[in-house]
XYZ file of C-alpha atoms in Angstrom:
637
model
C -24.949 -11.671 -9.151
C -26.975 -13.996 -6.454
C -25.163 -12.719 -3.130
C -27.377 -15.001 -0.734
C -25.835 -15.454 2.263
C -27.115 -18.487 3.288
C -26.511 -17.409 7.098
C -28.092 -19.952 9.374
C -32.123 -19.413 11.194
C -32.300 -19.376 14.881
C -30.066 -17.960 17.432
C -26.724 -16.753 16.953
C -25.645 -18.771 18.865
C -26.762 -22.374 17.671
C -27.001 -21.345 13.942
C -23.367 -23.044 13.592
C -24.083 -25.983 15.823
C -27.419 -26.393 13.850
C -26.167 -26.182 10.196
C -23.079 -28.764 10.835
C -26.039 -31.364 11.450
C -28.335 -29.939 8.743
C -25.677 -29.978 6.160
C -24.945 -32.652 3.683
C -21.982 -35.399 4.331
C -20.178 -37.543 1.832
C -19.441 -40.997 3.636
C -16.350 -42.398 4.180
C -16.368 -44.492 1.068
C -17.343 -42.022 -1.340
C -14.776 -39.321 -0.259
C -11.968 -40.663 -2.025
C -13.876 -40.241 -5.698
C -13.848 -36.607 -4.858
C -10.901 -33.887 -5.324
C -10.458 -30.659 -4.361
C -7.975 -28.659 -5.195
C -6.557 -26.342 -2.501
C -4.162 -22.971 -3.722
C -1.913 -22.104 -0.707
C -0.387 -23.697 2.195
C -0.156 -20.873 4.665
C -2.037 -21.475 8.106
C -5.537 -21.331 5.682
C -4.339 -23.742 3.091
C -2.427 -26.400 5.080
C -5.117 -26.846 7.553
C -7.552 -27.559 4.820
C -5.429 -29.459 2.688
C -4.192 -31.617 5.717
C -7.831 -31.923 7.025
C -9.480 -32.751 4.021
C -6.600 -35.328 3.372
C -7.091 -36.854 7.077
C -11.081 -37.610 6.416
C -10.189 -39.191 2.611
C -10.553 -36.569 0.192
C -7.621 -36.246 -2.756
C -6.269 -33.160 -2.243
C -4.172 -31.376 -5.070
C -2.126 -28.570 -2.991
C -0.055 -26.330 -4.899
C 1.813 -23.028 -3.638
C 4.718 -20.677 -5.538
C 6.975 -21.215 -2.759
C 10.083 -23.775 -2.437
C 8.678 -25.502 0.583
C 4.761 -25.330 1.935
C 6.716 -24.485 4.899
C 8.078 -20.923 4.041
C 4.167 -19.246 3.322
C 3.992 -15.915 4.662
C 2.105 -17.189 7.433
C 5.370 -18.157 8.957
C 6.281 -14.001 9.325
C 3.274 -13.473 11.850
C 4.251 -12.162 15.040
C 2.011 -11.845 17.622
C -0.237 -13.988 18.360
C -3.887 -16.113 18.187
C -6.686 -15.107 20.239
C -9.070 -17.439 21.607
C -12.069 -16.999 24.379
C -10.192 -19.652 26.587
C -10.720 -17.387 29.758
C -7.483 -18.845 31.340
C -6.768 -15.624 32.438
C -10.593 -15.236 34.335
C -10.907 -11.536 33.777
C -14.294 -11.229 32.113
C -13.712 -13.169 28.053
C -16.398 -14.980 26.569
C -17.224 -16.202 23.181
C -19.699 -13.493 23.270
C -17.067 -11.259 24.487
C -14.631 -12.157 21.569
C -17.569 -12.057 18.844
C -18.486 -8.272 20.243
C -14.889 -7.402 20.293
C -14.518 -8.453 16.417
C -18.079 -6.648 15.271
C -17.139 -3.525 16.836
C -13.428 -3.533 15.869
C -14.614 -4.041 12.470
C -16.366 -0.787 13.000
C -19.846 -2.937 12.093
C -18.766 -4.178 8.721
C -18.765 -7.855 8.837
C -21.293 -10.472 9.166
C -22.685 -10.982 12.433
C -22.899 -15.023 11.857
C -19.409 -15.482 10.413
C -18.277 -13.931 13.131
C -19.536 -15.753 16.163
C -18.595 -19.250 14.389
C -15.123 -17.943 14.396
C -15.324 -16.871 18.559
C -16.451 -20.285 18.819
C -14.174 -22.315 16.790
C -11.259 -19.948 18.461
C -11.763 -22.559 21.507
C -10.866 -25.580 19.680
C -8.079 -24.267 17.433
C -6.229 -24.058 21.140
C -6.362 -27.560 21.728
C -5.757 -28.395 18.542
C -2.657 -26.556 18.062
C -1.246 -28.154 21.243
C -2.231 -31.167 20.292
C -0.002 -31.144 17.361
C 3.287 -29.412 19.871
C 2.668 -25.806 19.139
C 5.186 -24.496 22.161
C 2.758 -21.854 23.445
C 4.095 -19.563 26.255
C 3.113 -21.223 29.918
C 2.768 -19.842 32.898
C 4.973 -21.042 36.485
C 2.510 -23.303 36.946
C 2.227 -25.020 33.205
C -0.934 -23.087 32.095
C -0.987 -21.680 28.851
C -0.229 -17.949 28.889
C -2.406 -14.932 27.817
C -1.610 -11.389 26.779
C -3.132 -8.410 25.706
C -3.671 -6.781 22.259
C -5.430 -3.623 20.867
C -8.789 -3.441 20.885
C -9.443 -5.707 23.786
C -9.910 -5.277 27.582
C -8.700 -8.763 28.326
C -6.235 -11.026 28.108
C -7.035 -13.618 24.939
C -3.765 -13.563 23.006
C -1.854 -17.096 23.090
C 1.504 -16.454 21.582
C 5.272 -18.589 21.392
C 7.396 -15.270 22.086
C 7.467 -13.259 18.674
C 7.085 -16.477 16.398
C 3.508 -17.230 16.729
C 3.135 -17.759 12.980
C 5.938 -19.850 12.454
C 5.110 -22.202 15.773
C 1.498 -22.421 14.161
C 2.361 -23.080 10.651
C 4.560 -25.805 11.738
C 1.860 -27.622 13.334
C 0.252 -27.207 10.365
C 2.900 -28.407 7.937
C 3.303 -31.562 10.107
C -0.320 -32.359 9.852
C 0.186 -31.313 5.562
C 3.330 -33.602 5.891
C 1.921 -36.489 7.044
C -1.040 -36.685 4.402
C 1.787 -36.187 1.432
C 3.119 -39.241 2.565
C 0.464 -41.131 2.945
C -0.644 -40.250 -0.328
C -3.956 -37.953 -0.195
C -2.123 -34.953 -0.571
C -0.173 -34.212 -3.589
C 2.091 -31.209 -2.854
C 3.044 -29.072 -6.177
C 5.824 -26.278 -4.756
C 7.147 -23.504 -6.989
C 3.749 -23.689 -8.829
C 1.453 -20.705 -9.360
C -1.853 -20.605 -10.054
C -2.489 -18.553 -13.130
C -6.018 -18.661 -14.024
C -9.489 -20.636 -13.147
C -11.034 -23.163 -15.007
C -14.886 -22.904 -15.231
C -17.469 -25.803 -16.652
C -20.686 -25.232 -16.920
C -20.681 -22.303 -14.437
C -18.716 -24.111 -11.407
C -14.661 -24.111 -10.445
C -14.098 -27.261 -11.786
C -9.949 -26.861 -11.842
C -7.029 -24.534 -12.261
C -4.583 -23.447 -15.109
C -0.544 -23.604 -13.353
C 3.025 -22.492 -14.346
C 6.116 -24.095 -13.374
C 8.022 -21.779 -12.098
C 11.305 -23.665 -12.401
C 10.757 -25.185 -15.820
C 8.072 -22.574 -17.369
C 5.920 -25.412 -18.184
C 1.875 -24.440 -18.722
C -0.438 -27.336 -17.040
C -3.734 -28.072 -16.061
C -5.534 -29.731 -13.289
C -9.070 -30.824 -12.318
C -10.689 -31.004 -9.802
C -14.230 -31.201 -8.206
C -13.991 -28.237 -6.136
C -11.127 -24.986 -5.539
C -10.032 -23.861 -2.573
C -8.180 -20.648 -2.727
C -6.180 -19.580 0.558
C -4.047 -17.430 -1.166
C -3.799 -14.108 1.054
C -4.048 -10.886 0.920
C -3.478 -7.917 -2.203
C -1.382 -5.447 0.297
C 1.612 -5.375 -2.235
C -0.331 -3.561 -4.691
C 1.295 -0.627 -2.575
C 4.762 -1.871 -3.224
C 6.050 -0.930 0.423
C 4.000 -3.129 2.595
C 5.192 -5.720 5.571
C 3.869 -8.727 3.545
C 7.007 -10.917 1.401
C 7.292 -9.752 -1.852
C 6.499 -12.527 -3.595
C 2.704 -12.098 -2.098
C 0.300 -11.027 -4.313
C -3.521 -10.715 -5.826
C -3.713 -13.083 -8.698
C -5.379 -15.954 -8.065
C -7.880 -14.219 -6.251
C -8.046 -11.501 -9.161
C -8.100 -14.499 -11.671
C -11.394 -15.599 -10.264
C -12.992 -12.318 -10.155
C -11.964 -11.523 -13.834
C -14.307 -15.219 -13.856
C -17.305 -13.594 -12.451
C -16.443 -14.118 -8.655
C -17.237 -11.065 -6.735
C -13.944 -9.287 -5.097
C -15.649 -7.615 -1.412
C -14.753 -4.484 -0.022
C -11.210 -3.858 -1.449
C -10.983 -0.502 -0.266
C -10.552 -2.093 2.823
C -6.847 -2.050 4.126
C -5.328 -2.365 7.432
C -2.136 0.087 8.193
C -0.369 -1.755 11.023
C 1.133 1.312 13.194
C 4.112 -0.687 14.843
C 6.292 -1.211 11.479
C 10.159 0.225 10.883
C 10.134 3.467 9.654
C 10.802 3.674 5.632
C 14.471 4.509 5.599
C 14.688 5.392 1.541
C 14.605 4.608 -2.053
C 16.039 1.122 -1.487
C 14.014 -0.748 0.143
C 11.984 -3.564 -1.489
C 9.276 -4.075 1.913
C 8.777 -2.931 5.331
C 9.274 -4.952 8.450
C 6.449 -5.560 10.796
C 7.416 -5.367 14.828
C 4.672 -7.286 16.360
C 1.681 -5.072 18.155
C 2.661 -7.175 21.198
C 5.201 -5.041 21.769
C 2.450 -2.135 22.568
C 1.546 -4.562 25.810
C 4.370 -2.877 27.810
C 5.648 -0.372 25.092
C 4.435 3.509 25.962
C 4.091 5.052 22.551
C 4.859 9.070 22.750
C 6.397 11.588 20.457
C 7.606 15.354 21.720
C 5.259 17.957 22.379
C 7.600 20.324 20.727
C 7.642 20.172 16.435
C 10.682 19.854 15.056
C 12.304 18.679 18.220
C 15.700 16.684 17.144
C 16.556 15.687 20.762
C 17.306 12.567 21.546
C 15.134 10.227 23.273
C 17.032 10.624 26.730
C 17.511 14.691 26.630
C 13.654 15.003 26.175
C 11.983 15.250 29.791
C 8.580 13.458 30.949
C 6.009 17.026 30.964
C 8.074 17.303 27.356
C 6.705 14.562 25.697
C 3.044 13.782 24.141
C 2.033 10.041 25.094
C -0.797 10.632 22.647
C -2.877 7.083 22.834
C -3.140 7.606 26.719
C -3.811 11.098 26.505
C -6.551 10.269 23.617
C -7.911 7.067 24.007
C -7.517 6.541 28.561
C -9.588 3.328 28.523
C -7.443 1.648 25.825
C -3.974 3.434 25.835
C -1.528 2.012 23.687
C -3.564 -0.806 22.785
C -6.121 0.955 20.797
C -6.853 -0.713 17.485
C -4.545 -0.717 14.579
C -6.249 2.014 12.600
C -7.190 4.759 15.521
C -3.264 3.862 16.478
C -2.356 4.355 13.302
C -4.047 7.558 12.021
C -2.734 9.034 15.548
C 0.447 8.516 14.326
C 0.108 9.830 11.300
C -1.680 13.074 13.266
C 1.185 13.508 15.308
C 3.179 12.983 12.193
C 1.714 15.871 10.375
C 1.550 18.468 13.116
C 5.457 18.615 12.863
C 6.219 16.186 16.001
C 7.559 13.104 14.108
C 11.101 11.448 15.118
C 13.727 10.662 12.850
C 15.775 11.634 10.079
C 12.566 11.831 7.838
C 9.532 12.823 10.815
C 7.617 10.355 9.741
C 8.599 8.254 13.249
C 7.234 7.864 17.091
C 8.943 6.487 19.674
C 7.525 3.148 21.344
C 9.467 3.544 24.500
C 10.011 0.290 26.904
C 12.187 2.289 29.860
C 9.246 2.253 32.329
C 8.722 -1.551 31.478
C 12.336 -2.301 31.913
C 12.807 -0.601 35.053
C 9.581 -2.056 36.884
C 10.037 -5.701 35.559
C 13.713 -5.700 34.775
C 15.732 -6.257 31.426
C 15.654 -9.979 31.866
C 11.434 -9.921 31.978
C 11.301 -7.480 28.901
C 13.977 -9.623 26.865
C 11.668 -13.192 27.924
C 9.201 -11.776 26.426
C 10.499 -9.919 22.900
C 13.730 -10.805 22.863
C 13.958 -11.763 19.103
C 12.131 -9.067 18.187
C 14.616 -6.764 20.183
C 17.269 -8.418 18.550
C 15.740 -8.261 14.716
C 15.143 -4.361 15.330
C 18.768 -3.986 16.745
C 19.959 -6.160 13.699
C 17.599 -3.624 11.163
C 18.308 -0.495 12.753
C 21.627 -0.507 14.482
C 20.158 0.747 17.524
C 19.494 -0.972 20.861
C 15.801 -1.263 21.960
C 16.555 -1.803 25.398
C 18.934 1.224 25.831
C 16.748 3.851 23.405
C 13.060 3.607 22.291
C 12.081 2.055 19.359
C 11.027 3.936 16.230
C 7.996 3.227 14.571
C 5.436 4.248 11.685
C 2.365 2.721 10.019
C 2.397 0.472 7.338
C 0.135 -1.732 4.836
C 0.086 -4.756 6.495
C -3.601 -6.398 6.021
C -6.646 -6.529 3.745
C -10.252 -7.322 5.221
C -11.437 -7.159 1.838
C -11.555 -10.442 -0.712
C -13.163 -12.655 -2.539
C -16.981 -12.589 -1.372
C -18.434 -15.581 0.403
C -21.161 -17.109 1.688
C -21.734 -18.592 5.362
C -20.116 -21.986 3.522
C -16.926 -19.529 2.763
C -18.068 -20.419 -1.002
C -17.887 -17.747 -3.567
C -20.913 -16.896 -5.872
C -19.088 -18.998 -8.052
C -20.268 -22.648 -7.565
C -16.982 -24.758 -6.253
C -15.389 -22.080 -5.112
C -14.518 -22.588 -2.009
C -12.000 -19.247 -0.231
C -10.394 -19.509 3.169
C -8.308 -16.593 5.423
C -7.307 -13.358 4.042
C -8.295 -14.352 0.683
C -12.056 -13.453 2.173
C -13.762 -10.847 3.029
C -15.589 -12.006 5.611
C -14.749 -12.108 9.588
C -12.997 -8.663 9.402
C -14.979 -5.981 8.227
C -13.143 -2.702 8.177
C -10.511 -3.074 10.366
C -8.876 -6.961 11.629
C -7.933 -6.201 15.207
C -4.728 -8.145 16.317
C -4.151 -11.826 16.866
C -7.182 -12.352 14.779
C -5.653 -13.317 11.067
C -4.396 -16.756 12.638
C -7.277 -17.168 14.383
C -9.331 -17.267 11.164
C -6.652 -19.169 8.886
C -7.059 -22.128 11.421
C -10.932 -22.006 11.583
C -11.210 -22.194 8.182
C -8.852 -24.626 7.302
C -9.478 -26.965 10.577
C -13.028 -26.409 11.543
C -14.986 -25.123 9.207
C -14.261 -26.013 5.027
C -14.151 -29.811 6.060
C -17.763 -29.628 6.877
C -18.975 -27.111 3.754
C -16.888 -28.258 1.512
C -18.580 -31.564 2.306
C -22.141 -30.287 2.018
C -21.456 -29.241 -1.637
C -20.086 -32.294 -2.910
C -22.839 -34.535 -1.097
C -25.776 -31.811 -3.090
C -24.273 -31.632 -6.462
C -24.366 -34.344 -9.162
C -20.637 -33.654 -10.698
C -20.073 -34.977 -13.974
C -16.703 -36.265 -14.558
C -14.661 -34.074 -16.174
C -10.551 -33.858 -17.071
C -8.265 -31.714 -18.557
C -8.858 -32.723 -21.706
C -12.009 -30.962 -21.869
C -12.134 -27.398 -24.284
C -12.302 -24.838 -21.102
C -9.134 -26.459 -19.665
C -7.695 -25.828 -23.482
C -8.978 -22.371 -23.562
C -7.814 -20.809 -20.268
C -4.469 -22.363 -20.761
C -4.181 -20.508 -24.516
C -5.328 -17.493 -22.748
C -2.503 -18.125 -19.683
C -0.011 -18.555 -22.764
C -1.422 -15.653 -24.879
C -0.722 -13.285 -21.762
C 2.836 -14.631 -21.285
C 3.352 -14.114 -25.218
C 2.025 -10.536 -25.103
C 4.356 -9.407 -22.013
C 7.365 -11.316 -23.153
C 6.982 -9.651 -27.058
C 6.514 -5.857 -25.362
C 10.717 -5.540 -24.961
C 10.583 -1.736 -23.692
C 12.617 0.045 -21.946
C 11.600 -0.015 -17.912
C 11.883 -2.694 -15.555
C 8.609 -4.300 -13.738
C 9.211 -2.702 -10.483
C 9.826 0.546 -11.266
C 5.925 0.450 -12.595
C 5.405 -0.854 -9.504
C 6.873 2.201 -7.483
C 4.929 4.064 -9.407
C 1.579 2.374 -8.653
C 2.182 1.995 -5.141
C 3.203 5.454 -4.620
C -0.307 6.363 -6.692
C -2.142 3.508 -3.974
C -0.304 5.145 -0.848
C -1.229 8.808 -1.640
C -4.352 8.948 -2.766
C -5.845 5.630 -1.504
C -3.997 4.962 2.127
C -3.848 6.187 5.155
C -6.357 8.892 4.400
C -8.358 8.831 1.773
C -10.363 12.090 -0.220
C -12.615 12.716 -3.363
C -9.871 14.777 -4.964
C -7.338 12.701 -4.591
C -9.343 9.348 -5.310
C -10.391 10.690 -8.932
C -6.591 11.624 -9.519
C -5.693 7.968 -8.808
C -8.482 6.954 -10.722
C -6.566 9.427 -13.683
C -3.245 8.486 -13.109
C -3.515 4.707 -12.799
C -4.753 4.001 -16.461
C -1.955 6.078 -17.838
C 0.548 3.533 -16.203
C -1.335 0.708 -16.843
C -1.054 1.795 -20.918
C 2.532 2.339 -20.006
C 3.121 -0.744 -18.314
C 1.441 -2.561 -21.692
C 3.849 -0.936 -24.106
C 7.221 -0.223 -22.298
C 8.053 -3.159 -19.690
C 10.773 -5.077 -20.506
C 10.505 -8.601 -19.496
C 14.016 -10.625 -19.393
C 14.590 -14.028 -19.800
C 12.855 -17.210 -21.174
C 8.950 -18.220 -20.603
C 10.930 -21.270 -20.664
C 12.538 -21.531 -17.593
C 12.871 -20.315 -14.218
C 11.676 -16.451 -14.627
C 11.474 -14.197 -11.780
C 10.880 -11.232 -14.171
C 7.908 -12.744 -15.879
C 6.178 -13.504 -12.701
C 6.884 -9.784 -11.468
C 5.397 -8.990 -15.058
C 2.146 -11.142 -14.385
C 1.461 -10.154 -11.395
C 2.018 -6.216 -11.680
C -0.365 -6.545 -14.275
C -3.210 -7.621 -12.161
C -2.798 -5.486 -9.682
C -2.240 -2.414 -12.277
C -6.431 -3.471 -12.623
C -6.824 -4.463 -8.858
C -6.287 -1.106 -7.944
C -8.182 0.670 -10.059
C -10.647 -1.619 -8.281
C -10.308 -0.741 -4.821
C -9.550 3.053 -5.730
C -13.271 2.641 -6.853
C -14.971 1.142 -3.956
C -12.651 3.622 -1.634
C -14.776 7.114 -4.053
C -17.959 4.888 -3.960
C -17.803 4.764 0.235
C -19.131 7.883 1.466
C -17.967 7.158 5.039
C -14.986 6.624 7.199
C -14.916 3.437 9.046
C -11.806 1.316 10.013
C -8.994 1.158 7.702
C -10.972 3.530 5.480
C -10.591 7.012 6.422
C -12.364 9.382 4.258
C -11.490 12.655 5.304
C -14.781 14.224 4.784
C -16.726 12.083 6.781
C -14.766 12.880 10.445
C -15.491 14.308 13.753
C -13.905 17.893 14.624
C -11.159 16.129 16.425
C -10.523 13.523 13.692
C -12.533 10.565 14.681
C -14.330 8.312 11.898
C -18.142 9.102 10.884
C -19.914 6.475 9.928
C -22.790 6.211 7.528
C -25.457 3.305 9.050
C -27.857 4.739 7.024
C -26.456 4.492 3.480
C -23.168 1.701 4.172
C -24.122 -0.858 6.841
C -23.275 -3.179 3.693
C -20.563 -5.459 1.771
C -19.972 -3.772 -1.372
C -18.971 -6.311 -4.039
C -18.101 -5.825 -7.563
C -18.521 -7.995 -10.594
C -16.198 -7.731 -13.430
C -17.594 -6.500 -16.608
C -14.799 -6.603 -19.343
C -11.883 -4.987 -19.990
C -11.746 -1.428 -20.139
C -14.871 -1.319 -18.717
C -16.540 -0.346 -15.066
C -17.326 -3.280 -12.749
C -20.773 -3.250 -11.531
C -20.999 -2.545 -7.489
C -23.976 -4.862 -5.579
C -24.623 -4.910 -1.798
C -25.205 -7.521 0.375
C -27.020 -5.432 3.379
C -25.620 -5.810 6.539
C -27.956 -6.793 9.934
C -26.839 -6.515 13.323
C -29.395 -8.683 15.701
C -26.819 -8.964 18.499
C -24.146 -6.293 18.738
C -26.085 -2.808 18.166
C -24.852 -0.319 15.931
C -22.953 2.304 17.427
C -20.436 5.086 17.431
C -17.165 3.076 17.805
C -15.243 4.488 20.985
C -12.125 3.514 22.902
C -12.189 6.397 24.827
């Protein structure tokens, strides 16, 4: 597997400035003969779809849901950072690129990373541009605030609907290309598998998901923006239609899935409340800005909120982490939790709670500030929960949220597979091992916006594409395959539904490969998950037609990829001999529970290559160098 970079000589700096005029360009004329097909109109897909339509390209855009509009970019939260500086309290690009290296906990690509700080400037502009209502200040400026892992304010936001302000923008720009024709939109479509000729992604095998119909399309390049794989825990804050095929479809084609281990456990989420629930809900990390985060000091303490006193209670991220408080990253706030958790001190009917307490807030900036500011995500917890934020603290635990790990790409976002072109979560790239806040927008946009309309460009302006349809035999061989798998589920007729083998895995997933992560208990996952997946193979029971509208089969198809995704990332979790960011290995750790990390032997992208069924992927490296932030032990301390 060839996993050359292709990062950029010269300065850090001016490597993106210099490659935009050293790459190849298709002029205007000659755009229109090309066609790329995009998978996924979140903030990643519709900026590249609606881009690539604006400068002439035919762009085939296709997502499961009923509407481009309702991708699960629309459920972010917080915000977008961006080195604007409005705020003049110290930000930088080089300030925002450092930020992201060492919240990654030095597992992402140094180059990758300072294009996005840099592009973060012009995603701003662009974004108001299109009407994006960002928060102002009195005097019309745009407004700034805080989020973990960062000393300054960079965080534009539109109160707690950032995602859904942004994705409009987006849509508008998507909108306006359907109608004039560049963009064909295909909703309630799902890409099933990838269509290979002659070694590059030359198109994409689809179901209809309201008439069951099996089609084909070509194309002379793929983009997959297609998200993240967090739902292979079952419980996670993503919708629960989200999922890991088409990204797992193009590994099981020979593209190289990047450090899947790699999960981020967002620790502002609503506690899990039983058996019932189908997916968590996220409450933004904004909320941490002014939000005191504290449990009692007392175990088993069943209080309320108001009967405990001040020298009572443990307001562990300031007492831990002074510098950074209660915006520490996700995953030190997050395993803290978890600590506190353990020892006995946990809120709630279940103790697996802390309180994220806004009284102080409220009584030095009144109700009125505090309600400007979260209101609607007061009123969603209020609406969840029963219980009034503003009158008793808010209770809160960690959840899946995020993956840093993807599809692996080069410093043209194209997989090793020629064609293949993969933007936003579906990547592994800008992350490392741990996404600090208000940074998943921030890469959808500059991937979609600013940088795929330039790549994408330089590999259709180097190759010489021959002209191929659907008519040709790979298109007619991954669609018998697409129909072969549909046959095989729908012909099982067992006993057990799809989600209850869900449960199962994601209960398998949370234990052994979550939170906290072990040798012991990554082998017994590594036991346990084959037995379901031969379970899974010989007891579902699919209802319905392949004929129509199926929510069952798609359930079906997709718990079956992700019954092999995980044994995937269960693998590169044992195969890390380290704790960094999201994974927490609880060997490698400090006496009081911080990460160890291991420069020597995993300053590196792991990526695996699909081998065959029932058989081991093969693991390569793509060694990591950092030139301008040093390696060093990550503190916030």
């Amino acid at each position: 597997m060839d996993l050359n970079s292709k990062v950029p000589d010269g300065p850090i700096q001016e490597k993106w400035t210099k490659h935009k005029f050293e790459m190849k360009l298709v002029n205007p004329a000659n755009k229109r003969k090309f066609t790329v097909a995009v998978v996924g109109t979140g903030l990643a897909g519709a900026s590249a779809a609606a881009t690539m339509g604006e400068l002439g390209y035919d762009v085939l855009n296709f997502c499961f849901q009923d509407s481009p509009r309702r991708a699960h970019s629309i459920a972010a939260q917080g915000g977008i950072n961006s080195a604007k500086n409005y705020q003049n309290d110290g930000d930088s690009v080089f300030r925002l690129f450092y930020d992201t290296v060492k919240g990654g906990d030095f597992r992402s690509r140094e180059a990758n990373v300072h294009r996005l700080a840099e592009v973060s400037l012009d995603i701003i502009d662009q974004c108001v541009a299109q009407g994006v209502p960002f928060a102002r200040e009195y005097g019309g400026h745009l407004a700034n605030r805080s989020f973990g892992g960062a000393q300054v304010s960079r965080t534009f936001y539109a109160r707690g609907q950032t995602g859904q302000q942004l994705l409009i923008g987006a849509y508008s720009a998507l909108s306006r290309q359907i109608k004039s024709g560049k963009v064909k939109s295909f909703p309630r479509t799902e890409m099933l598998d990838l269509v290979l000729v002659d070694g590059r992604a030359r198109g994409l095998v689809v179901r209809d998901l309201c008439s069951g119909e099996i089609s084909s399309y070509a194309a002379d390049a793929v983009v997959l923006a297609t998200g993240g794989y967090g739902n292979v825990f079952f419980l996670s804050t993503n919708a629960m239609n989200c999922n890991a095929t088409a990204a797992f479809r193009a590994y099981k084609k020979g593209a190289g899935f990047a450090n899947p281990c790699y999960t981020q456990i967002h620790p502002t989420c609503i506690p899990v409340s039983g058996e019932h629930q189908s997916k968590l809900t996220l409450m933004s990390e904004s909320l941490r800005n002014d939000g005191r985060v504290w449990v009692p000091k007392k175990p088993n303490d069943k209080r309320i909120p108001a009967d405990i006193p001040e020298e009572e209670r443990d307001y562990y991220l300031e007492r831990k982490y002074p510098s950074f408080g209660n915006l520490s990253p996700r995953d030190i706030a997050s395993r803290s939790a978890k600590e506190a958790c353990d020892s006995g001190c946990g809120v709630g009917d279940t103790g697996l709670g802390v309180y994220l307490d806004f009284a102080d807030a409220i009584n030095r900036m009144g109700e009125d500030v505090i309600s400007q500011r979260y209101g609607n995500l007061f009123a969603m917890y209020e609406k969840i929960t029963a219980e009034n934020p503003y009158k008793t603290p808010m209770r809160i635990y960690p959840a899946v949220h995020y993956t840093m790990g993807g599809l692996w790409v080069d410093y043209n976002l194209m997989s090793n597979i020629k064609g293949l072109h993969v933007l936003g979560e579906a990547n592994f790239s800008d992350h490392g091992a741990n996404r600090l806040g208000a940074s998943a927008l921030m890469q959808g946009l500059a991937d979609g916006y600013f940088v795929i309309p330039y790549t994408i460009g330089n590999y259709l302006g180097s190759e010489s594409l021959e002209k191929v349809t659907t008519e040709h035999p790979e298109f007619k061989k991954a669609e018998e395959d697409v129909r072969g798998r549909i046959s095989r589920l729908m012909g099982i007729n067992g006993k057990r539904t799809v989600d209850s083998f869900h449960k199962v895995l994601g209960k398998i997933m949370w234990d052994y490969c979550g939170m906290a992560r072990n040798k012991g208990g990554l082998e017994k996952a590594l036991q346990e998950i084959p037995q379901v997946r031969e379970e899974f193979w010989s007891d579902v029971r699919v209802l319905g037609s392949r004929d129509s509208m199926n929510q069952s089969l798609e359930k079906a198809m997709r718990v079956a990829d992700f019954l092999e995704f995980g044994e995937v990332m269960v693998r590169d979790a044992l195969t890390r001999e380290e704790s960094c960011g999201g994974h927490f290995r609880e060997e490698h750790q400090t006496a009081d529970g911080e990460a160890v990390r291991d420069d020597e032997n995993f300053a590196h992208v792991g990526v695996w290559e699909y081998q065959g069924d029932n058989k081991a992927p093969l693991r390569h490296k793509e060694q990591l160098l950092f030139e301008n932030v040093k390696l060093a032990t990550r503190s916030y301390k």
